[in-house]
mmCIF file of C-alpha atoms in Angstrom:
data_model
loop_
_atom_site.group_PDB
_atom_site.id
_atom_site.type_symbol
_atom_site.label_atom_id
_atom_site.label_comp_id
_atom_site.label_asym_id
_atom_site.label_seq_id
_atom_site.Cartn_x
_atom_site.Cartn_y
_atom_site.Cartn_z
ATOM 1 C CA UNK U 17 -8.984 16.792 5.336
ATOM 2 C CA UNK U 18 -9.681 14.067 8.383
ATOM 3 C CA UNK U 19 -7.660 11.982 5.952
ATOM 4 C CA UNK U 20 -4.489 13.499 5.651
ATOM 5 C CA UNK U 21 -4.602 13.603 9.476
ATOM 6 C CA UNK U 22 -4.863 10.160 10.266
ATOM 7 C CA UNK U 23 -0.717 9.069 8.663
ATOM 8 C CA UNK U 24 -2.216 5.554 10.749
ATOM 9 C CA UNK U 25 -5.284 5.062 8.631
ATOM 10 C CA UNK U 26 -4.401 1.513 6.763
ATOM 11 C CA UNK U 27 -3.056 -0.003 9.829
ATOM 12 C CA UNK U 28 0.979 -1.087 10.658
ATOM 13 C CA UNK U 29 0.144 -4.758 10.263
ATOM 14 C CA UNK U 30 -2.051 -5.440 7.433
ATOM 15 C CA UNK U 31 -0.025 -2.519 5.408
ATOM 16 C CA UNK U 32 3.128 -4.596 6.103
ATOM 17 C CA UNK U 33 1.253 -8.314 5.323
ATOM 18 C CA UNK U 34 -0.567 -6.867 2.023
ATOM 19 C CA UNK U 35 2.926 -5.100 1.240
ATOM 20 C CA UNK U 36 4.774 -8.094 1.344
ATOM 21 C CA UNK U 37 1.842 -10.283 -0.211
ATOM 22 C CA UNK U 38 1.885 -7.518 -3.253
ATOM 23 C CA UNK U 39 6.275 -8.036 -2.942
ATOM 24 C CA UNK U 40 5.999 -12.075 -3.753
ATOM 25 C CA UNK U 41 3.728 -11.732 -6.664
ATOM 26 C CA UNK U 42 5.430 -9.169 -8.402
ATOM 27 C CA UNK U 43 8.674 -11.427 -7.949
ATOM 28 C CA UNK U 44 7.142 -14.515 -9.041
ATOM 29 C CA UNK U 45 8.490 -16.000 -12.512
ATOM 30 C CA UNK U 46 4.539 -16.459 -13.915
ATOM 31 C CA UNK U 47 2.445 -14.332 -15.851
ATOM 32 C CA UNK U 48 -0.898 -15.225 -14.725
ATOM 33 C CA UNK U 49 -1.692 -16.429 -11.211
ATOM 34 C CA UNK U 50 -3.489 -19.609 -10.932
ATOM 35 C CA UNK U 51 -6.941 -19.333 -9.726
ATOM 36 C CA UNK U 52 -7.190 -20.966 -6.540
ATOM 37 C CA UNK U 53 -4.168 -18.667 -5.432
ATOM 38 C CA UNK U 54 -5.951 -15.657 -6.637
ATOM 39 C CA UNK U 55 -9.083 -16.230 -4.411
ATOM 40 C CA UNK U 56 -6.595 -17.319 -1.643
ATOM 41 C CA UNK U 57 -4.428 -13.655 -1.822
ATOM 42 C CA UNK U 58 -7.138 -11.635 -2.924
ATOM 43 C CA UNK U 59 -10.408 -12.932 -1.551
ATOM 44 C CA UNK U 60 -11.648 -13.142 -5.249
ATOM 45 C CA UNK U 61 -11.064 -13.866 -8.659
ATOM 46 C CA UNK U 62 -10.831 -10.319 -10.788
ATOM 47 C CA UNK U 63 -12.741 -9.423 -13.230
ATOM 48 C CA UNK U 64 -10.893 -5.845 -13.934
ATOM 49 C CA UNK U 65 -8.059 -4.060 -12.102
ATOM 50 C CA UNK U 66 -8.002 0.109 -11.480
ATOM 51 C CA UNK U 67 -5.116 1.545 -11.832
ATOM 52 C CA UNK U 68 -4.212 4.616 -9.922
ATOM 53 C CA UNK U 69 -1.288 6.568 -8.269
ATOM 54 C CA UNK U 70 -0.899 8.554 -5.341
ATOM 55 C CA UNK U 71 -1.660 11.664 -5.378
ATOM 56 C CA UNK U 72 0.249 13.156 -3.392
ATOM 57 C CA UNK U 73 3.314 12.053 -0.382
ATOM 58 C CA UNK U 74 0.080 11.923 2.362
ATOM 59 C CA UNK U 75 -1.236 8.809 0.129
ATOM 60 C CA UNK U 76 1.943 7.136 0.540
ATOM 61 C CA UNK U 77 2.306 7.602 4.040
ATOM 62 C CA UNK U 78 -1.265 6.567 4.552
ATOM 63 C CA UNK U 79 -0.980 2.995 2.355
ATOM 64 C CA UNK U 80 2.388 2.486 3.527
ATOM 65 C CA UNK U 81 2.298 3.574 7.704
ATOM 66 C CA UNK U 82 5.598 0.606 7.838
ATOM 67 C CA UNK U 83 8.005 3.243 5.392
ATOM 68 C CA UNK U 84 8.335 5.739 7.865
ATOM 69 C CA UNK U 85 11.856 4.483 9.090
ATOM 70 C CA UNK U 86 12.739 4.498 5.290
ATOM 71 C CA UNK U 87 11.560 8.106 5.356
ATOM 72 C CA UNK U 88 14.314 8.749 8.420
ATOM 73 C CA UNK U 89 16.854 7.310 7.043
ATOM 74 C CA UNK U 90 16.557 7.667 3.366
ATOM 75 C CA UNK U 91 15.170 11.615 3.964
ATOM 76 C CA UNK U 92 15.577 13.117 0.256
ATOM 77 C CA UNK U 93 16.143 10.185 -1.449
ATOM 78 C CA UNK U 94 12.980 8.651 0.254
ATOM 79 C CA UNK U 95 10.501 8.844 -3.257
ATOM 80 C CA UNK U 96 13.021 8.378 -5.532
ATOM 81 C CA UNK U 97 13.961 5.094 -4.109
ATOM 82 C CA UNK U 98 9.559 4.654 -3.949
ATOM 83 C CA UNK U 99 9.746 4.616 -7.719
ATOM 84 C CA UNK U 100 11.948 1.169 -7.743
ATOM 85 C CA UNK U 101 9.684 -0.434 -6.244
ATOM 86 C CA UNK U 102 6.426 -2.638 -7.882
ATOM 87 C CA UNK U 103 3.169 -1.979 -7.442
ATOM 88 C CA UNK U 104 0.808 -2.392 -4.785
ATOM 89 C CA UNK U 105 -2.650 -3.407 -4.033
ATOM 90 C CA UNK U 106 -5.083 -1.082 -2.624
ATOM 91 C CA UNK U 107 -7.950 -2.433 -1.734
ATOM 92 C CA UNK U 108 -10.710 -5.093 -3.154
ATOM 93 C CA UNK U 109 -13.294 -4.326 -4.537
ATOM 94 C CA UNK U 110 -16.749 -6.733 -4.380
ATOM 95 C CA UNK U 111 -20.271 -6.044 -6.106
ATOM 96 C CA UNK U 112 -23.390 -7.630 -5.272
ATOM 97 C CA UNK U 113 -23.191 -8.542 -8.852
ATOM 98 C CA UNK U 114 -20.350 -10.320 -8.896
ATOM 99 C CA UNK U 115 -17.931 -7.509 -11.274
ATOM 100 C CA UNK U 116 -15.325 -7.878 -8.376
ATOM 101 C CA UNK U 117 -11.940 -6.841 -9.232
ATOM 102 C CA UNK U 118 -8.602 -4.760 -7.347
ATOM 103 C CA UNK U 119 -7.365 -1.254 -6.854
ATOM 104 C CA UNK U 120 -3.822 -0.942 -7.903
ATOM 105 C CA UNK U 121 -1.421 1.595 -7.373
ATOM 106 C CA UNK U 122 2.073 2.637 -9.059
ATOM 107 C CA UNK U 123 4.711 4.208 -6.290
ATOM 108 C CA UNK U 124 4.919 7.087 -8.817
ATOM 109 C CA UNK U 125 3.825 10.368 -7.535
ATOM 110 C CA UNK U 126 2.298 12.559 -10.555
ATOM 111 C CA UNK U 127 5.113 14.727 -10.772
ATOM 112 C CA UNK U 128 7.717 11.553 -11.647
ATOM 113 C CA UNK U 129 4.990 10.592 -13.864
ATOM 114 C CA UNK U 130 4.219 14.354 -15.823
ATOM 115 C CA UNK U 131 7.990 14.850 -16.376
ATOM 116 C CA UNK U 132 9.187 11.823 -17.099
ATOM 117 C CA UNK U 133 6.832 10.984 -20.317
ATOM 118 C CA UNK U 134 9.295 7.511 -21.315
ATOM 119 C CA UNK U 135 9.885 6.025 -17.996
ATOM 120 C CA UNK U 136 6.066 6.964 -17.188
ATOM 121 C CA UNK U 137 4.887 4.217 -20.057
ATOM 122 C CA UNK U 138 7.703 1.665 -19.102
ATOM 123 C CA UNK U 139 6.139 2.263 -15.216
ATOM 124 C CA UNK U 140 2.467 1.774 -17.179
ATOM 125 C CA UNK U 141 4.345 -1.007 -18.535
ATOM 126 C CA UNK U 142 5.675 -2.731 -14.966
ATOM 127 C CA UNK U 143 1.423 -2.251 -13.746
ATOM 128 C CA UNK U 144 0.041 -3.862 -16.656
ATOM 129 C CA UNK U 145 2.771 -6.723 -15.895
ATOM 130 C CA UNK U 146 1.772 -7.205 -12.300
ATOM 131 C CA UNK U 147 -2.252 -6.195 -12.906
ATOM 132 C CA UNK U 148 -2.404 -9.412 -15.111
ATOM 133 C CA UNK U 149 -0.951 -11.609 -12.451
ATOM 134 C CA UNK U 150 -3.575 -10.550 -10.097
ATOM 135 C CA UNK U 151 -6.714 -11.050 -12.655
ATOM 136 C CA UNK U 152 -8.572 -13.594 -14.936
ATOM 137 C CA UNK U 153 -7.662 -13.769 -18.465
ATOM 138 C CA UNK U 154 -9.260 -11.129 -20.774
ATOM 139 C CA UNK U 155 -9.964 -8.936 -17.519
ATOM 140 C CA UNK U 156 -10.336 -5.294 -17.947
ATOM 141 C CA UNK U 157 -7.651 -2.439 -16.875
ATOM 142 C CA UNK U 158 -9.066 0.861 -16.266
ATOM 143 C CA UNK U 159 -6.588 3.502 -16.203
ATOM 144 C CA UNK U 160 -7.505 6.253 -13.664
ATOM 145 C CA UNK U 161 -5.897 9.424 -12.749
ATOM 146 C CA UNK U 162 -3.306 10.755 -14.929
ATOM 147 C CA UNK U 163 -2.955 6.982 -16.615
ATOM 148 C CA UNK U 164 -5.438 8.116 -19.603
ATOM 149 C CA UNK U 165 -2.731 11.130 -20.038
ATOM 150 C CA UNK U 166 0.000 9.595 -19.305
ATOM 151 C CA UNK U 167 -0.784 6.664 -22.131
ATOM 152 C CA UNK U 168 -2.775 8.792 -24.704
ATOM 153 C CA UNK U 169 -5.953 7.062 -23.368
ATOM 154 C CA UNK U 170 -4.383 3.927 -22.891
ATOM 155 C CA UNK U 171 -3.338 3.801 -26.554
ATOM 156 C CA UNK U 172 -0.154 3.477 -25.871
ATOM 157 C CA UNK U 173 -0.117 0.136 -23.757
ATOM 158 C CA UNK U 174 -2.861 -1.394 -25.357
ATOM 159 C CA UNK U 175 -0.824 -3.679 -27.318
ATOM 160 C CA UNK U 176 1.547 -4.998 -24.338
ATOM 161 C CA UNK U 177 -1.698 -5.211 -22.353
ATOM 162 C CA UNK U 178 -3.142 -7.216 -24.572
ATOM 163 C CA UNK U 179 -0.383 -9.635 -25.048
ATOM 164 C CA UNK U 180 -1.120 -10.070 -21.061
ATOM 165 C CA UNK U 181 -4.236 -11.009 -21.660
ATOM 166 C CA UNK U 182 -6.221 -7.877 -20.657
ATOM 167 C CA UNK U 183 -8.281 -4.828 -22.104
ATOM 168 C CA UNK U 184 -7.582 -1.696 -21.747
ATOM 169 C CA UNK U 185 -9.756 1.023 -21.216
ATOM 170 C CA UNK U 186 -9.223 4.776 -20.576
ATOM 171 C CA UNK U 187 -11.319 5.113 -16.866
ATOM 172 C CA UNK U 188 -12.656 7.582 -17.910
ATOM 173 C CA UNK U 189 -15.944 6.588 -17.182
ATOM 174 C CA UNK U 190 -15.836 6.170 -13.666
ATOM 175 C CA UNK U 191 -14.623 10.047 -13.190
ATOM 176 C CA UNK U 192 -17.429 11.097 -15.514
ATOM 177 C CA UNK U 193 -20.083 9.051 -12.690
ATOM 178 C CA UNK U 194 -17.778 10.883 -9.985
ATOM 179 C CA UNK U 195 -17.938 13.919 -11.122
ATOM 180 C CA UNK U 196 -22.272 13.762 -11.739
ATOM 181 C CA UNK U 197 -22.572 12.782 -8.072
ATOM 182 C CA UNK U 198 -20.373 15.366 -7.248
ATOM 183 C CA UNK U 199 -22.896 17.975 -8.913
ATOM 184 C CA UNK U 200 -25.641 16.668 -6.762
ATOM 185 C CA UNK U 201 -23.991 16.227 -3.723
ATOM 186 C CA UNK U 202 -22.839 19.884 -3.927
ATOM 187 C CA UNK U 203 -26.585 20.733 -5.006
ATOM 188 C CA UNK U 204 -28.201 18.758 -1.445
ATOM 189 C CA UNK U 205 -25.526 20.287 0.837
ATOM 190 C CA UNK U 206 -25.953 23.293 -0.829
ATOM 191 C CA UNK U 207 -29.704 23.238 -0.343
ATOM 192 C CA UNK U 208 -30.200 24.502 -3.690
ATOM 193 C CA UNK U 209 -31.791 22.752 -6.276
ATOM 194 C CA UNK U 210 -29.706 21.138 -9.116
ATOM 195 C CA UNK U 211 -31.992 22.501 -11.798
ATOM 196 C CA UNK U 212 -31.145 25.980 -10.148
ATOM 197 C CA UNK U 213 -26.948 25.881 -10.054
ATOM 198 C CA UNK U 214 -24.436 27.524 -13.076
ATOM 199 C CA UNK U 215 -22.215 25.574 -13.246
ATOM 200 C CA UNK U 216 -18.550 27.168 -14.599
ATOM 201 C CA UNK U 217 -16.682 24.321 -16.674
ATOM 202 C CA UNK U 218 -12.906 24.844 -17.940
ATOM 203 C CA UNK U 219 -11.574 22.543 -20.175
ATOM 204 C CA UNK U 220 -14.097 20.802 -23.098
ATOM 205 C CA UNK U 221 -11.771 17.796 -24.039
ATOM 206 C CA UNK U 222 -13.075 14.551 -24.148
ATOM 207 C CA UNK U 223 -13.727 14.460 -20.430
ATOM 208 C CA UNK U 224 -15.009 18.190 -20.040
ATOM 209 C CA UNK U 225 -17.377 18.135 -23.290
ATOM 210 C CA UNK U 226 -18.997 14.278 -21.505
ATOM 211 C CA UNK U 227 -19.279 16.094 -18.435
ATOM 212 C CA UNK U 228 -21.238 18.964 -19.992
ATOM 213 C CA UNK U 229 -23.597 16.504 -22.029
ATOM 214 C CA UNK U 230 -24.213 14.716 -18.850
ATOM 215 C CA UNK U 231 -25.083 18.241 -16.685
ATOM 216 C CA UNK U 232 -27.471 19.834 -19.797
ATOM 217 C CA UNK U 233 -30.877 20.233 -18.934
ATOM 218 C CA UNK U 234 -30.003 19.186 -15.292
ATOM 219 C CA UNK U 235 -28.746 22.494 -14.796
ATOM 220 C CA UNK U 236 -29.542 26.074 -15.051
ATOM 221 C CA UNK U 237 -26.790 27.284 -16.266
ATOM 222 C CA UNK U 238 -23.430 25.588 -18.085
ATOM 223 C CA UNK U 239 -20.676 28.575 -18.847
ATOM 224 C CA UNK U 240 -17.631 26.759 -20.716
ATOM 225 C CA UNK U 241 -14.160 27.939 -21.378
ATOM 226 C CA UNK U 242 -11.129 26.378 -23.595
ATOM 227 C CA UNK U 243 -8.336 27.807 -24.837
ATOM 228 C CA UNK U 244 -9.154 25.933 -28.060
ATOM 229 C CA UNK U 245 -11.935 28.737 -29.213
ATOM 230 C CA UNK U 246 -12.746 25.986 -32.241
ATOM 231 C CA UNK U 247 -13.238 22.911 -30.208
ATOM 232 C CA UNK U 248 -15.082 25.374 -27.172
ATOM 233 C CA UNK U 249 -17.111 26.897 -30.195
ATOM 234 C CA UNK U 250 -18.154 23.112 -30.816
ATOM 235 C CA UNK U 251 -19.000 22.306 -27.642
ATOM 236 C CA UNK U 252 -21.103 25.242 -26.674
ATOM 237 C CA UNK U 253 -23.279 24.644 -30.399
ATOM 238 C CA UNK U 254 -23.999 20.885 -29.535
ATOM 239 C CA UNK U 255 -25.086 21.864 -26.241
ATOM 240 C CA UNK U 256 -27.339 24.464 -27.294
ATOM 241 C CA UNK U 257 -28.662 22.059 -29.768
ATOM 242 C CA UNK U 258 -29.296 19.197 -27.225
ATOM 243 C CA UNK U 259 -30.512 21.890 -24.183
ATOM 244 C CA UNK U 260 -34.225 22.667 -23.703
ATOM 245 C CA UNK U 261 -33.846 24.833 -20.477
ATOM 246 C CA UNK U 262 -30.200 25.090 -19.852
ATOM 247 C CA UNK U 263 -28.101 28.368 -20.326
ATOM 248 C CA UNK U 264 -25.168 27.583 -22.612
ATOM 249 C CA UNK U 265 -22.532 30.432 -22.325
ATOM 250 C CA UNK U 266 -18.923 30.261 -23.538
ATOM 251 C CA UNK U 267 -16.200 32.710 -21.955
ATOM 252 C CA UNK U 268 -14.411 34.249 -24.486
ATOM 253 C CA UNK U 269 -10.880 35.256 -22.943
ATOM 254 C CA UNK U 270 -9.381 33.780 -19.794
ATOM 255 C CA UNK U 271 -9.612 37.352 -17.764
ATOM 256 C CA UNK U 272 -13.635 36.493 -17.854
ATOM 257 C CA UNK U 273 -13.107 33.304 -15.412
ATOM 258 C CA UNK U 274 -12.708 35.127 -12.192
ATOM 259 C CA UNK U 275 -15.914 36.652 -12.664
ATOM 260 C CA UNK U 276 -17.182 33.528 -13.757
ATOM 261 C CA UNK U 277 -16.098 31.702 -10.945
ATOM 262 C CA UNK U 278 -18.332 34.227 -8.751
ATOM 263 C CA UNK U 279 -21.398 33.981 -10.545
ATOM 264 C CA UNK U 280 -21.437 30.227 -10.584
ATOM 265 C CA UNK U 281 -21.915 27.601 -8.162
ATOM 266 C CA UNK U 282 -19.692 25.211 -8.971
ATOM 267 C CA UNK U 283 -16.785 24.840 -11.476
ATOM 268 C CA UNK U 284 -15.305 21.432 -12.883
ATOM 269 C CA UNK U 285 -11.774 21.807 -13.651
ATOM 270 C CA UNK U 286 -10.986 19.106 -16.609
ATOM 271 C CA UNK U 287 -7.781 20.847 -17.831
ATOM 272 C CA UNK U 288 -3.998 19.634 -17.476
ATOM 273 C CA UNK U 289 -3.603 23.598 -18.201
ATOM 274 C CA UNK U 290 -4.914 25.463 -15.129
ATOM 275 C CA UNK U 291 -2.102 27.439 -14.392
ATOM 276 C CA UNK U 292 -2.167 28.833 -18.420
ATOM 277 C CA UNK U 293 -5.318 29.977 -17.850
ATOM 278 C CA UNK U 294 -5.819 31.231 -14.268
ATOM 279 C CA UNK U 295 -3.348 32.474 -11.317
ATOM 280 C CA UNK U 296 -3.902 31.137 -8.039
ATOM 281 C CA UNK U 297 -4.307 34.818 -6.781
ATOM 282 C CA UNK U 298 -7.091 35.792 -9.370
ATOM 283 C CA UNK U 299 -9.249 33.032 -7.567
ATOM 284 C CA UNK U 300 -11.914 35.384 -6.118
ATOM 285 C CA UNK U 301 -12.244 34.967 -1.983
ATOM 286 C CA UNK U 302 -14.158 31.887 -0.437
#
């Protein structure tokens, strides 16, 4: 919340330096930036890029502090004329192991992205373009936020990716270790033992069945809902197979989750869906 106070965060001048250091490579005729000019821009030589989005307008106004007058002038018009522009670099990112790579982000905000299914891979497209100028040959591109979606797990640009010299992968494992330190951060703030929390997951996809396998027998309790009774009937039987102290339980209609939602500690939302499934006023108080 401290976040979205602080519109100031990145800083006037290095937001309008690294904007306009992001600005010349995307216009530069190359496909691959020498080396010596990558450790010059970035500090580094990448090993793997992350690609993201904002999230919402706060993100934008946080990266980009030097597009308010833009915002005056442009008012309306202001995102739409976002989406024509490249993509920028977030931050660096440097390991004591020496897996450094870069954060990137599209000007896309998710609803641009959601709706606009065509011009959402061309824009996938445009990232994979400008991540390979920023990063060694053969480097990885992990797709994060609604990327994996977006590009059916990456599926979908793996080809032109790969004819730019990079991997694709989904991302998907870096919001699987997010999510697990979010259970036990919850659990010490909490003060309640990890062992001790139900935990209410909705959504058993790829990413909601992973986060399950990782939270059995870490938990006391894992109650799982899908609207896909097959693929939740799955779920529920290979966790009961796997658990040797964990509650499995699986909801059977969606008019169960409210109650749910009171009896557990937690929930992990992993569903595109929400709003098929539960009404902002049947979330129970606090």
């Amino acid at each position: 919340i401290g976040l979205y106070r602080n519109h100031w965060w990145l800083g006037l001048g290095r937001s309008i330096v690294g904007y306009l250091r992001d600005l010349l490579i995307a216009l530069l005729p190359i496909r691959r930036l020498p080396k010596v000019l990558r450790i010059v821009l970035l500090g580094t030589d990448p090993k793997f890029v992350f690609l993201v989005h904002p999230r919402r307008k706060e993100d934008i106004h946080i990266a980009w502090p030097f597009a308010w007058p833009f915002r005056v002038l442009l008012r309306r018009y202001f995102y739409s004329w976002l989406r024509n522009l490249p993509p920028t670099i977030l931050d660096v990112v440097k390991t004591p192991s020496g897996v450094d790579g870069v954060i990137v982000s599209s000007t896309w905000l998710p609803d641009d992205l959601i709706h606009n299914r065509k011009a959402a891979l061309k824009e996938a497209r445009k990232c994979a373009r400008f991540a390979a100028k920023l990063s060694r040959k053969d480097a990885y591109l992990g797709l994060g936020e609604w990327w994996p979606f977006l590009t059916k797990r990456g599926e979908a640009v793996q080809k032109y990716a790969k004819s730019r010299g990079m991997q694709v992968t989904s991302g998907y494992c870096g919001t699987l270790c997010s999510l697990q330190l979010s259970a036990s951060e919850i659990a010490r703030v909490s003060g309640i033992r990890l062992s001790e929390m139900n935990v209410l997951i909705l959504g058993v996809g790829k990413m909601g069945a992973s986060v399950a396998q990782v939270l059995v027998n870490e938990v006391g309790k894992i109650v799982v809902f899908d609207k896909n009774r097959i693929k939740q009937e799955r779920v529920a039987g290979e966790l009961k197979q796997r658990t040797g102290k964990t509650v499995i339980v699986g909801l059977q209609r969606p008019d169960q989750i409210p109650s749910a939602l009171v009896e557990c500690d937690f929930c992990i939302c992993t569903t595109s869906n929400l709003a098929r499934i539960l009404a902002p006023d049947e979330l129970p108080e606090n």
